[in-house]
CSV table of C-alpha atoms and ligand atoms in Angstrom, one decimal:
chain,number,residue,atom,x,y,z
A,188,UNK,CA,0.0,0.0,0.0
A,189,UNK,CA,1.3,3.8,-0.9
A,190,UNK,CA,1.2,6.5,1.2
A,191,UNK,CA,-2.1,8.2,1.7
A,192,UNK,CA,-2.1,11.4,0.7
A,193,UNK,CA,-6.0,12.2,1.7
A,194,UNK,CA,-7.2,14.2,4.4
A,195,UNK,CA,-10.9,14.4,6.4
A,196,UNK,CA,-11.9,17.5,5.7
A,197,UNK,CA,-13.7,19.7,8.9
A,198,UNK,CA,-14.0,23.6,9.2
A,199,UNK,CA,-16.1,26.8,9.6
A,200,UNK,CA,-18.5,28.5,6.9
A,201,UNK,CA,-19.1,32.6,7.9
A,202,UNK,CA,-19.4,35.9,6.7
A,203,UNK,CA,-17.1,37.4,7.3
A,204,UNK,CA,-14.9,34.8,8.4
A,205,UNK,CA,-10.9,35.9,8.1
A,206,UNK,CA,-10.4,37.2,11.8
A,207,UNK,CA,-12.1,34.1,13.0
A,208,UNK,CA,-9.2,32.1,14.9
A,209,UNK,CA,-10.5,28.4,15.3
A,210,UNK,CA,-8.4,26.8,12.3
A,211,UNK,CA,-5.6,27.6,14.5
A,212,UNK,CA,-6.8,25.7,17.8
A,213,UNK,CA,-8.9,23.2,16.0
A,214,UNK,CA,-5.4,22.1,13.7
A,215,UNK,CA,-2.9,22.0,17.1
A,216,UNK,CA,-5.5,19.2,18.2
A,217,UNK,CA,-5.7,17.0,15.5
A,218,UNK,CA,-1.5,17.3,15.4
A,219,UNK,CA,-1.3,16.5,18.3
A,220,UNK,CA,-4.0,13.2,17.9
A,221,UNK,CA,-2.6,12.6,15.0
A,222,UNK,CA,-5.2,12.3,12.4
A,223,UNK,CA,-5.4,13.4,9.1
A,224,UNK,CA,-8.0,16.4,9.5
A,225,UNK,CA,-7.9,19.5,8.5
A,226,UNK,CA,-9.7,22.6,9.4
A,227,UNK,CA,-10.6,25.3,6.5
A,228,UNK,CA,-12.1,28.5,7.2
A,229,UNK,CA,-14.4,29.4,4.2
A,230,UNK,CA,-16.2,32.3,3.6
A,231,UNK,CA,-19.9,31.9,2.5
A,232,UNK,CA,-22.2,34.3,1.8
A,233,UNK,CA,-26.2,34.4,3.4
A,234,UNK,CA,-27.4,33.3,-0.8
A,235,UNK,CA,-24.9,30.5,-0.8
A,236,UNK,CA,-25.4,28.5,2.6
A,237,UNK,CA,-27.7,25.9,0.6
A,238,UNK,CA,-25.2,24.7,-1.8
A,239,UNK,CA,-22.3,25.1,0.6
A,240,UNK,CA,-24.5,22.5,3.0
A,241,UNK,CA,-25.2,20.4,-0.2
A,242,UNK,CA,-21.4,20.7,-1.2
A,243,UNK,CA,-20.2,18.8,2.5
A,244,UNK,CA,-22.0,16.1,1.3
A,245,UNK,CA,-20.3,16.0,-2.5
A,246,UNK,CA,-17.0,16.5,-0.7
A,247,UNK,CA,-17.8,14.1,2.2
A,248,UNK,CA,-16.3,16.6,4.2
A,249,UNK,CA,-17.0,15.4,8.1
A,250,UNK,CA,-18.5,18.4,9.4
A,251,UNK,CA,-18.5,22.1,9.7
A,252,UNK,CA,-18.7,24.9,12.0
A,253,UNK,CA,-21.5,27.8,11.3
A,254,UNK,CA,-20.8,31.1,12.7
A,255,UNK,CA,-22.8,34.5,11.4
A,256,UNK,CA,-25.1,35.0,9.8
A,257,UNK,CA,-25.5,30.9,9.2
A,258,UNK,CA,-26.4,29.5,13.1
A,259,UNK,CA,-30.1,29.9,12.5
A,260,UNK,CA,-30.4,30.2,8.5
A,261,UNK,CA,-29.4,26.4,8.0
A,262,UNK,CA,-32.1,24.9,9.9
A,263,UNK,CA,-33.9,24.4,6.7
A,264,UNK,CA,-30.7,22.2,5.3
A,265,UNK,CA,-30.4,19.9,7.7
A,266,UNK,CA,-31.2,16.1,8.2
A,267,UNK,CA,-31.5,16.2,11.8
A,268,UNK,CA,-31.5,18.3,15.0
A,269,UNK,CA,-30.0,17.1,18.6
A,270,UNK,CA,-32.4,17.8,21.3
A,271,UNK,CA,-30.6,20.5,22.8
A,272,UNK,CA,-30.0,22.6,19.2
A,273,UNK,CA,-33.4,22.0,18.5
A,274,UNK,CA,-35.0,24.0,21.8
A,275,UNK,CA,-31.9,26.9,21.1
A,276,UNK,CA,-32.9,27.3,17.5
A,277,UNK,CA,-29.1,27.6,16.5
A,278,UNK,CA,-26.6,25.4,14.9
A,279,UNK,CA,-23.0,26.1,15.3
A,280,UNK,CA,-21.5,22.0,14.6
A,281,UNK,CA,-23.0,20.2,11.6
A,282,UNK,CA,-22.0,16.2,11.4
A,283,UNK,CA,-22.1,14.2,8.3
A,284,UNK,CA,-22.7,10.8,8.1
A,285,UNK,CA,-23.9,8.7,5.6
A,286,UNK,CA,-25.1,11.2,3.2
A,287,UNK,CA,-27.1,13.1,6.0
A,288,UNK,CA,-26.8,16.4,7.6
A,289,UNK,CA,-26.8,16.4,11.5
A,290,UNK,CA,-27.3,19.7,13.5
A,291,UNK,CA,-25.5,20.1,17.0
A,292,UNK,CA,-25.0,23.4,19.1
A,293,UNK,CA,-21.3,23.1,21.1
A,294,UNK,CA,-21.4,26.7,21.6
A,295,UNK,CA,-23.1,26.2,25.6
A,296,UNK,CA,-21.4,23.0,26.2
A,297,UNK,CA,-18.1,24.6,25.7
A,298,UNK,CA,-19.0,27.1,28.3
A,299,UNK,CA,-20.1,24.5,30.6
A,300,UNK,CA,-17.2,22.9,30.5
A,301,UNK,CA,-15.1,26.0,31.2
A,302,UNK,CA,-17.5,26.3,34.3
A,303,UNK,CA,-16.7,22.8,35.3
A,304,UNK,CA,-12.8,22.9,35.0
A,305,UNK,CA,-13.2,26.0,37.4
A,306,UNK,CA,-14.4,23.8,39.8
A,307,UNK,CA,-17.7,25.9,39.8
A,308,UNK,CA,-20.9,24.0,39.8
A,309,UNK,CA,-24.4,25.5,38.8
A,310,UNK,CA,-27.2,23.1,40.1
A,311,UNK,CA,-29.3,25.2,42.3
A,312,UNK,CA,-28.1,28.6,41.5
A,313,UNK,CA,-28.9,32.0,40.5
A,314,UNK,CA,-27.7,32.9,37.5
A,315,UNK,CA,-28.5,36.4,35.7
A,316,UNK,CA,-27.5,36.5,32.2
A,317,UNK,CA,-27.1,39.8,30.2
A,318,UNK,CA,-27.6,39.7,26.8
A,319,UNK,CA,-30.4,36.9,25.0
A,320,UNK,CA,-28.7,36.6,21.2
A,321,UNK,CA,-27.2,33.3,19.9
A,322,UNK,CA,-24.4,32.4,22.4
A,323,UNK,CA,-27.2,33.5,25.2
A,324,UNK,CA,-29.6,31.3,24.2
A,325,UNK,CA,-26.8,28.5,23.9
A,326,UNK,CA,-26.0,29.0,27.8
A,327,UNK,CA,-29.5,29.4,28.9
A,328,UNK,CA,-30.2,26.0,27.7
A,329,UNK,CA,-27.3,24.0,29.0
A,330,UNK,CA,-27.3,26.0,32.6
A,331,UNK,CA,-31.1,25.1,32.6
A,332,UNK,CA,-30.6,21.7,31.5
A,333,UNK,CA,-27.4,21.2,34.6
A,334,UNK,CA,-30.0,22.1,37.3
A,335,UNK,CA,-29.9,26.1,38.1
A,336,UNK,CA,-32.9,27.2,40.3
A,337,UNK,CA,-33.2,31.1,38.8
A,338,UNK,CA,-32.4,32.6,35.6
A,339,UNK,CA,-32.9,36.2,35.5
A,340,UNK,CA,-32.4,37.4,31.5
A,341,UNK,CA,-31.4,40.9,31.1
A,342,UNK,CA,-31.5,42.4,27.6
A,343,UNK,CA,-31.8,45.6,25.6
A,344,UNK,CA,-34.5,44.6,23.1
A,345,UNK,CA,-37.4,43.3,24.7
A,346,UNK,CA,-38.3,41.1,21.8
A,347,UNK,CA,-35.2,39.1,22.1
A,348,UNK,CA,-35.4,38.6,26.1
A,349,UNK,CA,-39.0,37.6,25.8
A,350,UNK,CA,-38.6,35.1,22.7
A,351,UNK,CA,-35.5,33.4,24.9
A,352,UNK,CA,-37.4,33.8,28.4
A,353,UNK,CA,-40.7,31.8,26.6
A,354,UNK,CA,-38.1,29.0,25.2
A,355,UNK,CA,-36.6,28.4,28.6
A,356,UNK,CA,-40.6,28.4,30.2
A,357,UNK,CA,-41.7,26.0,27.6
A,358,UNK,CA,-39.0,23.4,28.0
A,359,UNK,CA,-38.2,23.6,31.8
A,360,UNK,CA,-39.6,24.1,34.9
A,361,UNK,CA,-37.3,26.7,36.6
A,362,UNK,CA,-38.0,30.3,37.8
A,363,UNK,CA,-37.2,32.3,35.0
A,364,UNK,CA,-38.2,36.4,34.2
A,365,UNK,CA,-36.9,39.3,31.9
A,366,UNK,CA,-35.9,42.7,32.7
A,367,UNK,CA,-35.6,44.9,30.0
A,368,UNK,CA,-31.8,46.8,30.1
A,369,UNK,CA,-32.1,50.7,29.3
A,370,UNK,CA,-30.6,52.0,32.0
A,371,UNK,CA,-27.7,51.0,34.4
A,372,UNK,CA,-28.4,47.7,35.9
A,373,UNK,CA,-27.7,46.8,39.9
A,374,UNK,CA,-26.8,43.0,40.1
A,375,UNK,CA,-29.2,41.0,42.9
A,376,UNK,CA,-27.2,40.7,45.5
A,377,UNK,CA,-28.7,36.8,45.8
A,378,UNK,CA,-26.8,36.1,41.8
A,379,UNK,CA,-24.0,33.7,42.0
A,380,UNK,CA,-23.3,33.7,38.3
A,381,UNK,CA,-23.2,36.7,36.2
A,382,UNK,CA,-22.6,36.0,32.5
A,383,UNK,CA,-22.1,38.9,30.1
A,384,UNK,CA,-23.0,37.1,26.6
A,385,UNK,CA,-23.3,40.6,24.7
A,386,UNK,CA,-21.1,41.8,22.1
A,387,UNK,CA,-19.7,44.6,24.8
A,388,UNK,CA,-16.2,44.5,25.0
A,389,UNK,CA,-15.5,42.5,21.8
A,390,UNK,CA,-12.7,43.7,19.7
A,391,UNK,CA,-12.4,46.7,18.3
A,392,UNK,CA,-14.4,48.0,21.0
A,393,UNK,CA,-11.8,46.4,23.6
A,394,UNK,CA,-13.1,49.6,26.4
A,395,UNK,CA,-17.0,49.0,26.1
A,396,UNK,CA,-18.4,48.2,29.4
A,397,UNK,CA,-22.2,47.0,30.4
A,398,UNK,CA,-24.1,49.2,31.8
A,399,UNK,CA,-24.2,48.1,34.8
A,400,UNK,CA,-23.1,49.4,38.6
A,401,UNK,CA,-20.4,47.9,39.1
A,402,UNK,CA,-20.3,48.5,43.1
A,403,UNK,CA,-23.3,45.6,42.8
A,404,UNK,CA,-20.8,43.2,42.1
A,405,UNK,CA,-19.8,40.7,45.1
A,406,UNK,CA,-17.0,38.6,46.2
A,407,UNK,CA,-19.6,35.7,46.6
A,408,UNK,CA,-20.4,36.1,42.6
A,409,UNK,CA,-18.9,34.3,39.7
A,410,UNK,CA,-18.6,36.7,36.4
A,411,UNK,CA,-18.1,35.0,33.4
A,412,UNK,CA,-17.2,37.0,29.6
A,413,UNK,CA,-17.8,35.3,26.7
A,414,UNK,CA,-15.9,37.9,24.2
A,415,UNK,CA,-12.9,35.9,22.9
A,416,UNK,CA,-10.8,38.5,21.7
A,417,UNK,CA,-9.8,40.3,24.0
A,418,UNK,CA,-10.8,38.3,27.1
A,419,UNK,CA,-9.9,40.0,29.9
A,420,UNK,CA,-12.4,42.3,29.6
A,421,UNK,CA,-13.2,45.8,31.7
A,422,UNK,CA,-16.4,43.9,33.1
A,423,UNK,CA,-14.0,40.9,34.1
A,424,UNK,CA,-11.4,43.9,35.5
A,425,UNK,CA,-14.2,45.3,37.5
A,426,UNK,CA,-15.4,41.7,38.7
A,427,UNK,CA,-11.7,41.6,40.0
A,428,UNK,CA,-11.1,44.5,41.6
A,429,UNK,CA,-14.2,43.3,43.8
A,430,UNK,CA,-13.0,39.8,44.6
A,431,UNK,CA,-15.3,37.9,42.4
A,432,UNK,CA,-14.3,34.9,40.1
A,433,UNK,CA,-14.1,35.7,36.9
A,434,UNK,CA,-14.1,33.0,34.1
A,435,UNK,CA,-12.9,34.3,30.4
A,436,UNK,CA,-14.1,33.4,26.8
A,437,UNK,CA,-11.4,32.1,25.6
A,438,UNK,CA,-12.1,28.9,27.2
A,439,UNK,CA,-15.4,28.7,26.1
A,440,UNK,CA,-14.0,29.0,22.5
A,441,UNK,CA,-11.5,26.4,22.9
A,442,UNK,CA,-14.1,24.3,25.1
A,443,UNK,CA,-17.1,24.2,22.7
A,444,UNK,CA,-14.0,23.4,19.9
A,445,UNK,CA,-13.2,20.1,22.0
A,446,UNK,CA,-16.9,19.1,21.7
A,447,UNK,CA,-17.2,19.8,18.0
A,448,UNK,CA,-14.1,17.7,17.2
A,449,UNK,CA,-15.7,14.8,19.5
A,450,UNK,CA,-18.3,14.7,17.4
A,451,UNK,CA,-16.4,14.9,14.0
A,452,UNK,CA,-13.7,12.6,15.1
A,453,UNK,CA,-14.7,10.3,18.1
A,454,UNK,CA,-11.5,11.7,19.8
A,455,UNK,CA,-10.9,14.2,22.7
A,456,UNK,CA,-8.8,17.1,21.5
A,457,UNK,CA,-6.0,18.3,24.6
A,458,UNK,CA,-7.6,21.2,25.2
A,459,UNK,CA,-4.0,22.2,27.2
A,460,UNK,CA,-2.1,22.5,23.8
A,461,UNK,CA,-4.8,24.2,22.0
A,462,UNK,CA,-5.0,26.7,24.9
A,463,UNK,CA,-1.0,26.9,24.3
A,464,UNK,CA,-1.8,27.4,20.7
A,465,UNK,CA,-4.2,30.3,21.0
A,466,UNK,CA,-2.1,32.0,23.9
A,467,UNK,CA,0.5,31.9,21.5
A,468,UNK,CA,-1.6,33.4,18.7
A,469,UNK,CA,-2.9,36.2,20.6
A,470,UNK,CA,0.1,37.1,22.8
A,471,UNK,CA,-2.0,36.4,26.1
A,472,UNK,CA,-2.6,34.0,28.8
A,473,UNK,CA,-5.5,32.1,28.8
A,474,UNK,CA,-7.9,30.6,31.3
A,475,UNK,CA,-9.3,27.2,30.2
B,178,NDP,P1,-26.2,38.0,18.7
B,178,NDP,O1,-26.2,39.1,17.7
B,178,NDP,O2,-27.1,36.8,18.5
B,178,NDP,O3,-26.6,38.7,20.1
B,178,NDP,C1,-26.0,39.8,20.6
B,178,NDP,C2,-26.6,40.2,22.0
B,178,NDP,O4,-25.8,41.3,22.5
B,178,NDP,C3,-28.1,40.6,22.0
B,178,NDP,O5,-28.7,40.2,23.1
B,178,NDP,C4,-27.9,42.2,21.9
B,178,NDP,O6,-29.0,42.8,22.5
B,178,NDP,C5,-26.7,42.3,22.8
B,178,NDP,N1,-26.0,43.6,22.6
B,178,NDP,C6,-25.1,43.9,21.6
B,178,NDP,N2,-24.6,45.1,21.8
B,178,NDP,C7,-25.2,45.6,23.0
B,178,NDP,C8,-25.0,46.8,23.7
B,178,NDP,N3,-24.2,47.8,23.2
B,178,NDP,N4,-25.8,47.0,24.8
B,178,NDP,C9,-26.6,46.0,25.3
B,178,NDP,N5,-26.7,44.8,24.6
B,178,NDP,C10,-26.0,44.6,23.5
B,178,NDP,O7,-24.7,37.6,18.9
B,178,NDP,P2,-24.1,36.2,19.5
B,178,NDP,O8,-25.0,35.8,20.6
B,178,NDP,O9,-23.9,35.3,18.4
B,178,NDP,O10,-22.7,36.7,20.0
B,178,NDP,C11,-22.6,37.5,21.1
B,178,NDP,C12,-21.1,37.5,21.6
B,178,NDP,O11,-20.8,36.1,22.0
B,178,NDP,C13,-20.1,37.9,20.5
B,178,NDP,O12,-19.2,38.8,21.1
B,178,NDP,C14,-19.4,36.6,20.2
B,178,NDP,O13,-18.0,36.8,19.9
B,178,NDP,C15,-19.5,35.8,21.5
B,178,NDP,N6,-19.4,34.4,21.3
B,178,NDP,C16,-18.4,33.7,21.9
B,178,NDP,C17,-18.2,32.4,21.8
B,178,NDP,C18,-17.0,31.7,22.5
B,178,NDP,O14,-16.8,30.5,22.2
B,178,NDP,N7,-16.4,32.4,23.4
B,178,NDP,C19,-19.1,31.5,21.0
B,178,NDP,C20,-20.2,32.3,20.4
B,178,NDP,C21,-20.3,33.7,20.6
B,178,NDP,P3,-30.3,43.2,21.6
B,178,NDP,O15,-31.2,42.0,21.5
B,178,NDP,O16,-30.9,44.3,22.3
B,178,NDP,O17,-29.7,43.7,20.2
């Protein structure tokens, strides 16, 4: 037999796509596994998505990642949903097998397990969440699906947190309730987990802070970012300077990546070396 020459091919279909960094964390795992993968990022526009989805297939590609404007658009172009994507609405992992289309949504697990490595369990606890867009509605469902008694969803437009606080009434059974955000927000002082899942802070905008008073902040609270570039963000500084844990979104990015390859591959990715990787990318440290 001759060398094989072949590779599985996995990746990530956005618009825009070129500052997205996955390729870089997703390729240091499957070195260091030592399979044949590898990880393109592709841009596809909103018209395309069909024939992209229909082109995995043709290519027997493995699977893909969707990141805007596709997580909710390919719905439509799939085979199948897992329970969990199916009550988020979103897709952010498809799986191919045997000709068919499977739909998966990584993007909360990976922030779960960035919880758990922190030691910091959730079953029973009040969690208040700012911001109800993709990645929110992600969280919402795995925090509610580990066991937290309150969820307290804080968001600008009231059509968004109403649309995420009815999908979290329908499918479970926890105390749940919107506030609409429009001015500066006081934390309860009964929240044990604070999770800014906004776009505030994300780069460019690297000195955008939530409107929030800060001085509401406790050291019994956990504060957790999910902006991945840069992560330590001024809500995270301010969460600091007040003795509270603070948990980044780098993590979640390299987390929810573990989980995507799982499903692609069978294998679990060293999340230690990807970490490495992205540190090294960025310049930075990085929580995991
Ligand atoms: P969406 O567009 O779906 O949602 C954005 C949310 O942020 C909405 O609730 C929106 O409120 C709110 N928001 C945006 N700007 C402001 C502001 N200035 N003041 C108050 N609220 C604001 O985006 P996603 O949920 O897909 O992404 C959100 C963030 O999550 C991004 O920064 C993304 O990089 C990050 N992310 C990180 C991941 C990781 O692995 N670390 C994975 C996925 C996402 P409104 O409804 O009022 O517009």
């Amino acid at each position: 037999m001759g060398k094989s020459y072949r590779e599985e091919l996995v990746g990530v279909f956005g618009d825009p796509i070129d500052e997205n960094p996955t390729v870089v964390v997703a390729q240091t795992a499957f070195e260091k596994l030592g399979i044949p993968y590898r990880y393109v990022t592709v841009n596809v526009k909103a018209e395309d998505l069909e024939a992209a989805m229909r082109g995995l297939v043709a290519m027997n590609f493995k699977g893909i990642h969707l990141t805007i404007p596709h997580k909710v658009a390919v719905l439509p172009y799939l085979d199948s949903l897992s329970e969990e994507a199916a009550i988020m609405g979103a897709v952010n992992t498809v799986v191919v097998k045997d000709g068919e289309l499977r739909g998966e949504n990584t993007d909360g697990k990976g922030f779960m397990k960035s919880l758990e490595n922190a030691g910091i369990k959730c079953g029973g606890k009040k969690v208040t969440m700012l911001g109800a867009g993709g990645a929110a509605r992600a969280i919402a469902v795995e925090l509610c699906r580990a066991g937290i008694d309150e969820l307290v969803i804080v968001n600008r437009s009231k059509k968004r947190g109403r649309d995420l606080l009815g999908t979290i009434q329908k499918n479970f059974g926890l105390k749940a309730s919107y506030r609409k955000w429009d001015c500066m927000m006081a934390v309860d002082e009964d929240t044990d987990i604070l999770v800014n899942t906004t776009n505030i802070g994300l780069y460019p905008d690297v000195d955008a802070r939530p409107d929030i008073v800060f001085e509401s902040i406790t050291d019994r609270m956990t504060v957790c970012d999910v902006i991945p570039n840069h992560p330590h963000t001024q809500l995270l500084k301010e969460a600091e300077k007040r003795g509270a844990r603070t948990l980044d979104g780098l993590g979640m990015l390299i987390n929810q990546c573990v989980e995507s390859i799982y499903y692609w591959t069978g294998e679990t990715a060293d999340a230690g070396s990807m970490k490495a990787a992205l540190a090294r990318e960025y310049g930075i440290d990085v929580q995991c």
